[in-house]
Amino acid sequence: MAFHLYELSSRLLGDTVGKMNDNLTSVVLAASVITLTLGYISKLLLKQSSDDGSDLKYPPYIPSSIPFLGHAIAFGKSPIEFLEQAYEKYGPVFSFTMVGSTFTYLLGSDAATLMFNSKNEDLNAEDVYSRLTTPVFGKGVAYDVPNPIFLEQKKMLKTGLNIAHFKEHVKIIEAETVEYFQRWGDSGEKNLFEALSELIILTASSCLHGKEIRSMLNERVAQLYADLDGGFSHAAWLLPGWLPLPSFRKRDRAHREIKNIFFKVIQKRRQSAEKEDDILQTLIDATYKDGRPLNDDEISGMLIGLLLAGQHTSSTTSAWLGFFLAKDKALQERCYAEQRAVCGEGMQPDFDQLKDLSLLERCLKETLRLRPPIMTMMRMARSPQTAAGYTIPVGHQVCVSPTVNHRLQDTWVERMEFSPDRYLNDNPAAGEKFAYVPFGAGRHRCIGENFAYVQIKTIWSTLLRMYHFDLVDGYFPTINYTTMIHTPHNPVIRYKRRKQ
Ligand code: HEM
């Protein structure tokens, strides 16, 4: 559910214009850029006058000679390197400008405490996420509603993400994985990330939406999801939502059509005498504190949110895990041996056995350390905030980066090594509450962590039993920083069926 600001990088204008090639769009875009620039200039003027005479200490500001764009190009090219260098030079709290906005990063566990302990009224999530999420999820849910309501909705979803349901999910995910990978045959080289993305739409739809909606998931519906997902774009972030852009229209049409599909299923469920035992039913039966049940629109919005929140995060993580295992064949064999030891000859882990696959679990944990899919969490400062003795002014976009926290030299031994056994020893980051935060923390913490673990561990248990994996000619994917979530570049893997 969190989104990334490195989108607003050097690629921003070229990429957006490139995608929107009709004249009207270009004119509107140009007008919007001019408006944003004017807004930026007036903000600068305002800032200069209000800075005068104040004895408050603001965070160190990284200067840039490029007006408006600021550091967008350097950040867009290599965000982690940019932040690490800034940390070295300026310390844990610093500010810089990108595309007319000022971003203040809180790096390391101590500085991050401000964000994770903050109230939503002070460091606000809706202000930064809502313009992207509301057109995709719809009104009445997530960042479109006051945070206390969203917290109630999260609680309802959490009720559905329970152990009894997970026990069923393990079976469903295993069956979907076996069926999906039949198309891979006995050996070859294939795009692992693409395959896992397709598989995870299927597994997530089965587990989170229920069998009726899963049974309707054909190519046309998959395209609708893709169009809806296309709503998480640079253009949606930057430009007013009422603009008649083709990608906005596609997103809005997909939203309506998907909701219509969901409405029919929900109606049928409501009329049915028999009750299913799944997440959809949990939502149909749920009520707010004041006793009001969720309406169909809210349920549908929450179903969309569930699917999209887990889609890119889980597929990217699963793909990186695959490449880490392919790179270290000895570790891969240890994971396979663990499957045999825990699950026996039949080797189909159930939910309880899944929990005992501790090496696989540590591999996943380490993947999330080195490749956390959400690279930055953001909030808007609605009131002045204090961190490390600095005052962060109203209007700054305050950010925490799991990726940087997970590899800080002061915290992690052999920080760039993929070393799942590091968690067997005393946790090096034990004293630092927010040194490891792939799922965030505080009031906006992820509710999907347990489901994600169940899903990814089941998929990889199944795949480890099917195949040996290898890098193709020793190539370990580099990181693609241009995607919303840091995906692997050219993610092709070599595989060969295991002899049982
Ligand atoms: C590997 C998988 C996943 C990762 C790494 C991940 C990561 C995160 C992070 C970092 C946040 C905090 C965002 C912020 O503070 O701005 C978050 C929030 C959230 N995630 Fe996940 N997530 C994953 C999977 C899922 C899944 C599968 C679901 C749903 C089933 C889900 C639902 C949510 C929800 C509802 C929030 C709450 C947002 C809020 O309160 O503002 N996530 N996730």
Coordinates of C-alpha atoms and ligand atoms in Angstrom, one line a residue:
M1 CA 0.0 0.0 0.0
A2 CA 2.9 2.3 0.1
F3 CA 4.3 4.0 -2.9
H4 CA 7.6 5.3 -4.0
L5 CA 8.9 8.6 -4.7
Y6 CA 11.8 7.7 -6.9
E7 CA 9.1 7.5 -9.6
L8 CA 9.3 11.2 -9.6
S9 CA 12.7 11.0 -11.1
S10 CA 14.5 12.0 -14.2
R11 CA 12.3 9.6 -16.1
L12 CA 9.2 11.4 -15.0
L13 CA 8.6 13.9 -17.7
G14 CA 10.0 11.8 -20.6
D15 CA 8.2 8.7 -19.5
T16 CA 4.9 10.3 -18.8
V17 CA 4.9 12.2 -22.1
G18 CA 6.0 9.1 -23.9
K19 CA 3.1 7.2 -22.7
M20 CA 0.6 9.9 -23.5
N21 CA 1.2 10.7 -27.1
D22 CA -1.9 12.5 -28.2
N23 CA -1.6 16.3 -28.5
L24 CA -4.3 17.1 -26.1
T25 CA -2.6 15.2 -23.4
S26 CA 0.7 16.8 -24.1
V27 CA -0.8 20.3 -23.9
V28 CA -2.6 19.4 -20.6
L29 CA 0.6 17.9 -19.2
A30 CA 2.6 20.9 -20.1
A31 CA 0.1 23.1 -18.5
S32 CA 0.2 21.0 -15.4
V33 CA 3.9 21.1 -15.2
I34 CA 3.9 24.9 -15.6
T35 CA 1.3 25.1 -12.8
L36 CA 3.4 22.9 -10.5
T37 CA 6.5 25.0 -11.3
L38 CA 4.7 28.2 -10.4
G39 CA 3.4 26.6 -7.2
Y40 CA 7.0 25.6 -6.4
I41 CA 8.4 29.1 -7.0
S42 CA 5.7 30.7 -4.9
K43 CA 6.5 28.1 -2.2
L44 CA 10.1 29.0 -2.3
L45 CA 9.4 32.7 -2.0
L46 CA 7.1 32.0 0.9
K47 CA 9.7 29.7 2.5
Q48 CA 12.4 32.4 2.3
S49 CA 10.3 35.0 4.1
S50 CA 9.1 32.6 6.8
D51 CA 12.7 31.3 7.4
D52 CA 13.9 34.7 8.4
G53 CA 14.6 35.3 12.0
S54 CA 13.6 31.8 13.2
D55 CA 16.0 30.2 15.7
L56 CA 14.7 26.7 14.9
K57 CA 17.2 24.2 13.6
Y58 CA 16.0 22.6 10.4
P59 CA 17.4 19.4 9.0
P60 CA 20.6 19.7 6.8
Y61 CA 19.4 20.5 3.3
I62 CA 21.2 19.0 0.3
P63 CA 21.6 21.8 -2.1
S64 CA 20.9 21.4 -5.8
S65 CA 21.7 23.6 -8.8
I66 CA 18.7 22.3 -10.7
P67 CA 15.6 24.3 -9.9
F68 CA 12.3 22.4 -9.4
L69 CA 13.6 19.0 -10.4
G70 CA 16.3 19.2 -7.7
H71 CA 17.8 15.8 -7.0
A72 CA 15.3 13.8 -8.9
I73 CA 17.7 12.6 -11.5
A74 CA 20.4 11.4 -9.1
F75 CA 17.8 9.9 -6.8
G76 CA 15.9 8.2 -9.7
K77 CA 19.1 6.6 -11.0
S78 CA 20.2 5.1 -7.8
P79 CA 18.1 5.9 -4.8
I80 CA 19.8 3.7 -2.3
E81 CA 23.3 5.0 -3.2
F82 CA 22.0 8.5 -3.0
L83 CA 20.5 8.0 0.5
E84 CA 23.6 6.2 1.8
Q85 CA 25.9 8.9 0.6
A86 CA 23.6 11.5 2.2
Y87 CA 23.6 9.6 5.4
E88 CA 27.4 9.5 5.5
K89 CA 27.6 13.2 4.8
Y90 CA 24.6 14.7 6.7
G91 CA 23.7 12.1 9.3
P92 CA 20.3 10.3 9.9
V93 CA 18.0 13.3 9.1
F94 CA 18.3 15.4 6.0
S95 CA 16.1 17.1 3.4
F96 CA 16.3 17.6 -0.3
T97 CA 14.0 18.7 -3.1
M98 CA 12.6 16.7 -5.9
V99 CA 10.0 17.8 -8.5
G100 CA 9.1 20.8 -6.3
S101 CA 8.5 18.9 -3.1
T102 CA 10.8 18.7 -0.1
F103 CA 11.5 15.3 1.3
T104 CA 13.0 14.7 4.7
Y105 CA 14.5 11.2 5.3
L106 CA 14.7 9.6 8.7
L107 CA 17.4 7.0 8.4
G108 CA 18.3 4.4 11.0
S109 CA 16.2 3.0 13.8
D110 CA 16.4 6.0 16.1
A111 CA 15.3 8.6 13.5
A112 CA 12.6 6.3 12.2
T113 CA 11.0 6.2 15.6
L114 CA 9.4 9.6 14.8
M115 CA 7.4 8.1 11.9
F116 CA 6.4 4.9 13.5
N117 CA 5.3 6.4 16.8
S118 CA 3.6 9.4 15.2
K119 CA -0.1 10.1 15.1
N120 CA -1.7 10.2 11.7
E121 CA -2.9 13.7 12.3
D122 CA 0.7 14.8 12.6
L123 CA 2.4 12.7 10.0
N124 CA -0.3 11.9 7.6
A125 CA -0.5 9.0 5.1
E126 CA -3.7 10.0 3.2
D127 CA -2.1 13.2 2.1
V128 CA 0.6 11.3 0.2
Y129 CA -1.1 8.0 -0.8
S130 CA -4.7 8.9 -1.4
R131 CA -4.5 10.5 -4.9
L132 CA -3.0 7.2 -6.2
T133 CA -5.1 4.7 -4.2
T134 CA -8.6 6.2 -4.1
P135 CA -9.2 5.9 -7.9
V136 CA -7.9 2.3 -7.8
F137 CA -9.5 1.0 -4.6
G138 CA -12.5 3.3 -4.8
K139 CA -14.1 5.7 -2.3
G140 CA -14.9 4.7 1.3
V141 CA -11.9 2.6 2.0
A142 CA -8.2 2.8 2.9
Y143 CA -6.8 6.3 2.5
D144 CA -10.1 7.8 1.3
V145 CA -11.5 7.5 4.9
P146 CA -10.3 9.0 8.2
N147 CA -7.6 6.8 9.6
P148 CA -9.7 5.5 12.6
I149 CA -12.1 4.1 10.0
F150 CA -9.3 2.5 8.0
L151 CA -8.0 1.0 11.2
E152 CA -11.3 -0.6 11.7
Q153 CA -11.3 -1.9 8.2
K154 CA -7.8 -3.3 8.7
K155 CA -9.0 -5.1 11.8
M156 CA -11.8 -6.7 9.8
L157 CA -9.3 -7.9 7.2
K158 CA -7.0 -9.2 9.9
T159 CA -9.9 -11.2 11.3
G160 CA -10.2 -12.9 8.0
L161 CA -6.4 -13.6 7.8
N162 CA -6.6 -16.2 10.5
I163 CA -4.9 -19.6 11.0
A164 CA -8.0 -21.6 10.1
H165 CA -8.1 -19.9 6.7
F166 CA -4.3 -20.2 6.3
K167 CA -4.6 -23.9 6.7
E168 CA -6.9 -24.0 3.6
H169 CA -4.7 -21.5 1.8
V170 CA -1.6 -23.8 2.0
K171 CA -3.5 -26.5 0.0
I172 CA -4.9 -24.0 -2.5
I173 CA -1.5 -22.3 -3.1
E174 CA 0.2 -25.7 -3.5
A175 CA -2.4 -26.8 -6.1
E176 CA -2.3 -23.5 -8.0
T177 CA 1.6 -23.7 -8.1
V178 CA 1.7 -27.3 -9.3
E179 CA -0.8 -26.5 -12.0
Y180 CA 0.8 -23.3 -13.1
F181 CA 4.3 -24.8 -13.4
Q182 CA 3.2 -27.7 -15.6
R183 CA 3.7 -25.4 -18.5
W184 CA 7.5 -25.2 -17.7
G185 CA 8.1 -28.8 -18.5
D186 CA 11.3 -30.7 -17.4
S187 CA 14.0 -28.1 -18.0
G188 CA 14.6 -24.7 -19.6
E189 CA 15.2 -21.1 -19.0
K190 CA 12.3 -18.9 -18.2
N191 CA 11.3 -15.5 -16.8
L192 CA 10.8 -16.3 -13.1
F193 CA 9.4 -12.9 -12.1
E194 CA 6.8 -13.0 -14.8
A195 CA 5.7 -16.5 -13.9
L196 CA 5.5 -15.7 -10.1
S197 CA 3.5 -12.5 -10.9
E198 CA 1.0 -14.5 -12.8
L199 CA 0.9 -17.3 -10.2
I200 CA 0.4 -14.8 -7.3
I201 CA -2.7 -13.2 -9.0
L202 CA -4.2 -16.7 -9.1
T203 CA -3.2 -17.7 -5.6
A204 CA -4.2 -14.4 -4.1
S205 CA -7.5 -14.4 -5.9
S206 CA -8.3 -17.9 -4.7
C207 CA -7.3 -17.2 -1.1
L208 CA -8.3 -13.6 -0.6
H209 CA -11.4 -13.3 -2.9
G210 CA -12.9 -16.8 -2.7
K211 CA -13.7 -19.5 -5.2
E212 CA -16.4 -17.6 -7.1
I213 CA -14.2 -14.7 -8.0
R214 CA -11.2 -17.0 -8.7
S215 CA -13.4 -19.0 -11.1
M216 CA -14.0 -15.8 -13.2
L217 CA -10.4 -15.0 -13.4
N218 CA -9.8 -15.3 -17.2
E219 CA -7.6 -13.3 -19.5
R220 CA -10.1 -10.5 -19.7
V221 CA -10.3 -10.1 -16.0
A222 CA -6.5 -10.3 -15.7
Q223 CA -6.4 -7.4 -18.2
L224 CA -8.8 -5.4 -16.1
Y225 CA -6.5 -6.0 -13.1
A226 CA -3.6 -4.8 -15.2
D227 CA -5.4 -1.7 -16.3
L228 CA -6.4 -0.9 -12.7
D229 CA -2.8 -1.5 -11.5
G230 CA -1.8 0.9 -14.3
G231 CA -3.4 3.6 -12.1
F232 CA -0.3 3.5 -9.9
S233 CA 1.6 5.7 -12.3
H234 CA 3.8 8.8 -12.4
A235 CA 0.9 10.6 -14.1
A236 CA -1.6 9.7 -11.4
W237 CA 0.8 10.9 -8.8
L238 CA 1.5 14.2 -10.4
L239 CA -1.5 15.3 -12.4
P240 CA -5.1 16.2 -11.4
G241 CA -7.3 13.2 -11.5
W242 CA -10.0 14.8 -13.7
L243 CA -7.6 15.1 -16.7
P244 CA -8.9 13.0 -19.7
L245 CA -5.8 10.9 -20.0
P246 CA -6.1 7.4 -21.6
S247 CA -4.5 5.6 -18.7
F248 CA -6.9 7.3 -16.3
R249 CA -9.9 6.3 -18.4
K250 CA -8.7 2.7 -18.6
R251 CA -8.1 2.7 -14.8
D252 CA -11.6 4.0 -14.1
R253 CA -13.3 1.7 -16.6
A254 CA -11.5 -1.3 -15.1
H255 CA -12.4 -0.2 -11.6
R256 CA -16.1 -0.1 -12.5
E257 CA -16.1 -3.4 -14.3
I258 CA -14.2 -5.2 -11.5
K259 CA -16.6 -3.8 -9.0
N260 CA -19.6 -5.0 -11.0
I261 CA -18.1 -8.5 -11.0
F262 CA -17.6 -8.3 -7.2
F263 CA -21.1 -6.9 -6.6
K264 CA -22.7 -9.9 -8.3
V265 CA -20.7 -12.3 -6.2
I266 CA -21.4 -10.5 -3.0
Q267 CA -25.1 -10.3 -3.8
K268 CA -25.2 -14.0 -4.5
R269 CA -23.4 -14.7 -1.2
R270 CA -25.8 -12.5 0.7
Q271 CA -28.8 -14.4 -0.7
S272 CA -27.3 -17.8 -0.2
A273 CA -28.6 -19.9 2.7
E274 CA -25.2 -21.5 3.1
K275 CA -22.2 -19.7 4.6
E276 CA -18.7 -20.1 3.2
D277 CA -15.8 -19.9 5.6
D278 CA -13.5 -17.5 3.9
I279 CA -12.3 -13.9 3.9
L280 CA -15.1 -12.6 1.7
Q281 CA -17.6 -14.1 4.2
T282 CA -15.7 -12.5 7.0
L283 CA -16.1 -9.1 5.3
I284 CA -19.8 -9.7 4.6
D285 CA -20.4 -10.5 8.2
A286 CA -18.2 -7.7 9.6
T287 CA -19.5 -4.6 11.3
Y288 CA -17.9 -1.3 12.4
K289 CA -17.8 -0.4 16.1
D290 CA -21.1 1.4 15.7
G291 CA -22.8 -1.7 14.4
R292 CA -23.0 -0.7 10.7
P293 CA -22.1 -3.5 8.3
L294 CA -19.8 -2.9 5.3
N295 CA -21.7 -2.1 2.1
D296 CA -20.9 -3.8 -1.2
D297 CA -18.9 -0.9 -2.4
E298 CA -16.6 -1.0 0.7
I299 CA -16.2 -4.8 0.5
S300 CA -15.3 -4.6 -3.2
G301 CA -12.8 -1.8 -2.5
M302 CA -11.2 -3.9 0.2
L303 CA -11.0 -6.9 -2.0
I304 CA -9.2 -4.8 -4.7
G305 CA -6.9 -3.4 -2.0
L306 CA -6.1 -6.9 -0.7
L307 CA -5.2 -8.2 -4.1
L308 CA -3.0 -5.2 -5.1
A309 CA -1.3 -4.7 -1.8
G310 CA 0.0 -8.3 -1.9
Q311 CA 0.6 -8.6 -5.6
H312 CA 3.8 -6.8 -6.4
T313 CA 5.2 -7.1 -2.9
S314 CA 4.9 -10.9 -2.8
S315 CA 5.8 -11.6 -6.5
T316 CA 9.0 -9.5 -6.3
T317 CA 10.0 -11.0 -3.0
S318 CA 9.4 -14.6 -4.3
A319 CA 11.5 -13.9 -7.4
W320 CA 14.4 -12.4 -5.4
L321 CA 14.3 -15.4 -3.1
G322 CA 14.5 -17.7 -6.1
F323 CA 17.6 -15.9 -7.4
F324 CA 19.3 -16.0 -4.0
L325 CA 18.7 -19.8 -3.8
A326 CA 19.9 -20.3 -7.4
K327 CA 23.1 -18.4 -6.6
D328 CA 23.9 -20.5 -3.6
K329 CA 23.3 -24.1 -4.7
A330 CA 24.5 -25.5 -1.3
L331 CA 21.8 -23.4 0.5
Q332 CA 19.2 -24.6 -2.1
E333 CA 20.1 -28.2 -1.3
R334 CA 19.9 -27.5 2.5
C335 CA 16.4 -26.1 1.9
Y336 CA 15.4 -29.2 -0.1
A337 CA 16.8 -31.4 2.7
E338 CA 14.7 -29.5 5.1
Q339 CA 11.6 -30.3 3.1
R340 CA 12.4 -34.0 3.3
A341 CA 13.2 -33.8 7.0
V342 CA 10.1 -31.9 8.0
C343 CA 7.5 -33.2 5.6
G344 CA 8.8 -36.8 5.0
E345 CA 8.6 -38.7 1.7
G346 CA 5.2 -37.4 0.7
M347 CA 6.6 -33.9 1.1
Q348 CA 3.5 -31.8 0.9
P349 CA 3.8 -29.4 3.9
D350 CA 0.7 -28.5 5.7
F351 CA 0.4 -25.3 7.6
D352 CA 2.0 -26.7 10.8
Q353 CA 4.9 -28.2 8.8
L354 CA 5.3 -24.9 7.0
K355 CA 6.0 -23.3 10.3
D356 CA 8.8 -25.8 10.9
L357 CA 10.6 -25.0 7.7
S358 CA 12.9 -22.6 9.6
L359 CA 15.7 -22.4 7.1
L360 CA 13.3 -21.5 4.3
E361 CA 11.8 -19.0 6.6
R362 CA 15.2 -17.4 7.4
C363 CA 15.9 -17.3 3.6
L364 CA 12.7 -15.4 3.1
K365 CA 13.5 -13.1 6.1
E366 CA 16.9 -12.4 4.6
T367 CA 15.4 -11.7 1.2
L368 CA 13.2 -9.2 2.8
R369 CA 16.2 -7.6 4.4
L370 CA 18.2 -7.2 1.3
R371 CA 15.3 -6.6 -1.1
P372 CA 12.4 -5.2 0.8
P373 CA 9.8 -4.5 -1.9
I374 CA 8.6 -1.2 -0.2
M375 CA 11.7 0.9 -0.4
T376 CA 10.2 4.1 1.1
M377 CA 7.3 4.8 3.4
M378 CA 6.0 8.4 3.3
R379 CA 3.9 10.8 5.3
M380 CA 3.1 14.4 5.0
A381 CA 4.1 16.6 8.0
R382 CA 0.9 18.4 9.0
S383 CA 2.5 19.9 12.1
P384 CA 6.2 20.7 12.9
Q385 CA 8.0 17.5 13.9
T386 CA 11.3 17.0 15.8
A387 CA 13.9 14.4 15.0
A388 CA 17.5 14.3 16.0
G389 CA 17.2 17.8 17.4
Y390 CA 15.9 19.2 14.0
T391 CA 12.5 20.7 13.4
I392 CA 10.9 19.3 10.3
P393 CA 8.5 22.0 8.9
V394 CA 4.9 21.5 7.9
G395 CA 4.6 20.4 4.2
H396 CA 7.7 18.2 4.2
Q397 CA 7.2 14.7 2.9
V398 CA 8.7 12.6 5.7
C399 CA 10.2 9.3 4.6
V400 CA 11.7 6.1 6.1
S401 CA 13.5 3.6 4.0
P402 CA 13.5 0.0 5.0
T403 CA 16.1 -0.7 2.3
V404 CA 18.6 1.7 3.9
N405 CA 17.8 0.7 7.5
H406 CA 18.3 -3.0 6.5
R407 CA 21.9 -2.4 5.4
L408 CA 23.3 0.2 7.7
Q409 CA 26.9 -0.4 8.4
D410 CA 26.6 0.5 12.1
T411 CA 23.9 -2.2 12.6
W412 CA 24.5 -5.1 10.3
V413 CA 27.5 -7.4 10.2
E414 CA 28.5 -8.3 6.6
R415 CA 25.6 -6.2 5.7
M416 CA 25.6 -7.0 1.9
E417 CA 25.9 -10.8 2.4
F418 CA 22.9 -13.0 1.9
S419 CA 23.2 -14.9 5.1
P420 CA 20.0 -16.5 6.5
D421 CA 21.9 -18.1 9.4
R422 CA 22.6 -14.6 10.8
Y423 CA 19.2 -14.9 12.5
L424 CA 20.4 -18.0 14.4
N425 CA 22.8 -16.0 16.4
D426 CA 21.9 -13.1 18.7
N427 CA 20.0 -10.6 16.5
P428 CA 22.6 -7.9 15.8
A429 CA 19.8 -5.4 15.5
A430 CA 18.0 -6.5 18.6
G431 CA 18.5 -3.2 20.4
E432 CA 17.3 -1.2 17.4
K433 CA 13.5 -1.5 17.2
F434 CA 13.2 -0.3 13.6
A435 CA 16.4 -1.7 12.1
Y436 CA 14.3 -4.4 10.3
V437 CA 11.0 -3.1 9.0
P438 CA 10.0 -4.7 5.7
F439 CA 6.4 -4.6 6.8
G440 CA 6.5 -1.2 8.4
A441 CA 5.5 -0.5 12.0
G442 CA 3.1 1.5 14.0
R443 CA -0.5 2.3 13.0
H444 CA 0.2 1.7 9.3
R445 CA 1.9 -1.6 9.8
C446 CA 1.1 -4.3 7.2
I447 CA -1.6 -6.8 8.0
G448 CA -0.5 -9.1 5.2
E449 CA 2.8 -10.4 6.7
N450 CA 1.5 -13.8 7.9
F451 CA -0.3 -14.4 4.6
A452 CA 2.7 -13.3 2.6
Y453 CA 4.9 -15.8 4.6
V454 CA 2.4 -18.6 4.1
Q455 CA 2.1 -17.8 0.4
I456 CA 5.8 -17.4 -0.4
K457 CA 6.9 -20.4 1.7
T458 CA 4.2 -22.6 0.1
I459 CA 5.2 -21.6 -3.4
W460 CA 8.9 -22.2 -2.8
S461 CA 8.3 -25.5 -0.9
T462 CA 6.5 -26.6 -4.0
L463 CA 9.1 -25.3 -6.4
L464 CA 12.1 -26.7 -4.5
R465 CA 10.5 -30.1 -4.7
M466 CA 10.0 -29.8 -8.4
Y467 CA 13.2 -28.4 -9.7
H468 CA 16.9 -27.6 -9.3
F469 CA 17.4 -23.9 -10.0
D470 CA 20.5 -22.2 -11.4
L471 CA 21.6 -18.8 -12.5
V472 CA 21.9 -18.4 -16.3
D473 CA 25.6 -18.2 -17.0
G474 CA 26.2 -16.9 -13.5
Y475 CA 24.1 -13.8 -14.0
F476 CA 22.5 -12.6 -10.8
P477 CA 19.9 -10.0 -11.7
T478 CA 20.7 -6.4 -11.0
I479 CA 18.1 -4.1 -9.4
N480 CA 15.6 -2.3 -11.7
Y481 CA 15.1 1.0 -9.9
T482 CA 12.7 2.3 -12.5
T483 CA 9.8 0.2 -11.4
M484 CA 7.6 1.1 -8.5
I485 CA 8.9 -1.8 -6.5
H486 CA 12.5 -2.8 -7.1
T487 CA 12.2 -5.7 -9.4
P488 CA 15.0 -7.9 -10.8
H489 CA 16.4 -6.9 -14.2
N490 CA 16.2 -9.6 -16.8
P491 CA 14.9 -12.2 -14.3
V492 CA 15.5 -15.4 -16.3
I493 CA 16.3 -18.5 -14.3
R494 CA 17.5 -22.0 -15.4
Y495 CA 15.7 -25.0 -14.0
K496 CA 15.8 -28.8 -14.3
R497 CA 13.3 -31.3 -12.8
R498 CA 14.5 -33.1 -9.7
K499 CA 14.6 -36.9 -9.7
Q500 CA 12.5 -37.9 -6.8
Ligands
HEM1 C1 6.0 -9.5 1.0 C2 4.8 -8.9 1.1 C3 4.5 -7.6 1.7 C4 5.3 -6.6 2.1 C5 6.9 -6.5 2.1 C6 4.5 -5.5 2.6 C7 4.9 -4.3 3.1 C8 4.1 -3.3 3.7 C9 4.6 -2.1 4.3 C10 6.1 -1.7 4.4 C11 3.5 -1.4 4.8 C12 3.6 -0.1 5.5 C13 3.3 1.0 4.6 C14 3.5 2.4 5.2 O1 3.7 2.5 6.4 O2 3.4 3.4 4.5 C15 2.4 -2.2 4.5 C16 1.1 -1.9 4.8 C17 0.0 -2.6 4.5 N1 -0.1 -3.8 3.8 FE1 1.6 -4.9 3.2 N2 3.2 -5.9 2.5 C18 3.2 -7.2 1.9 C19 2.0 -7.9 1.7 C20 0.8 -7.5 2.0 C21 -0.4 -8.4 1.7 C22 -0.3 -9.8 1.2 C23 -1.5 -7.6 2.1 C24 -2.9 -8.1 2.1 C25 -3.3 -9.3 2.2 C26 -1.0 -6.4 2.6 C27 -1.8 -5.4 3.1 C28 -1.4 -4.2 3.7 C29 -2.2 -3.2 4.3 C30 -3.7 -3.3 4.4 C31 -1.4 -2.2 4.9 C32 -1.8 -1.1 5.7 C33 -1.5 0.3 5.2 C34 -1.8 1.4 6.1 O3 -2.3 1.2 7.2 O4 -1.5 2.6 5.8 N3 0.4 -6.3 2.5 N4 2.8 -3.4 3.8

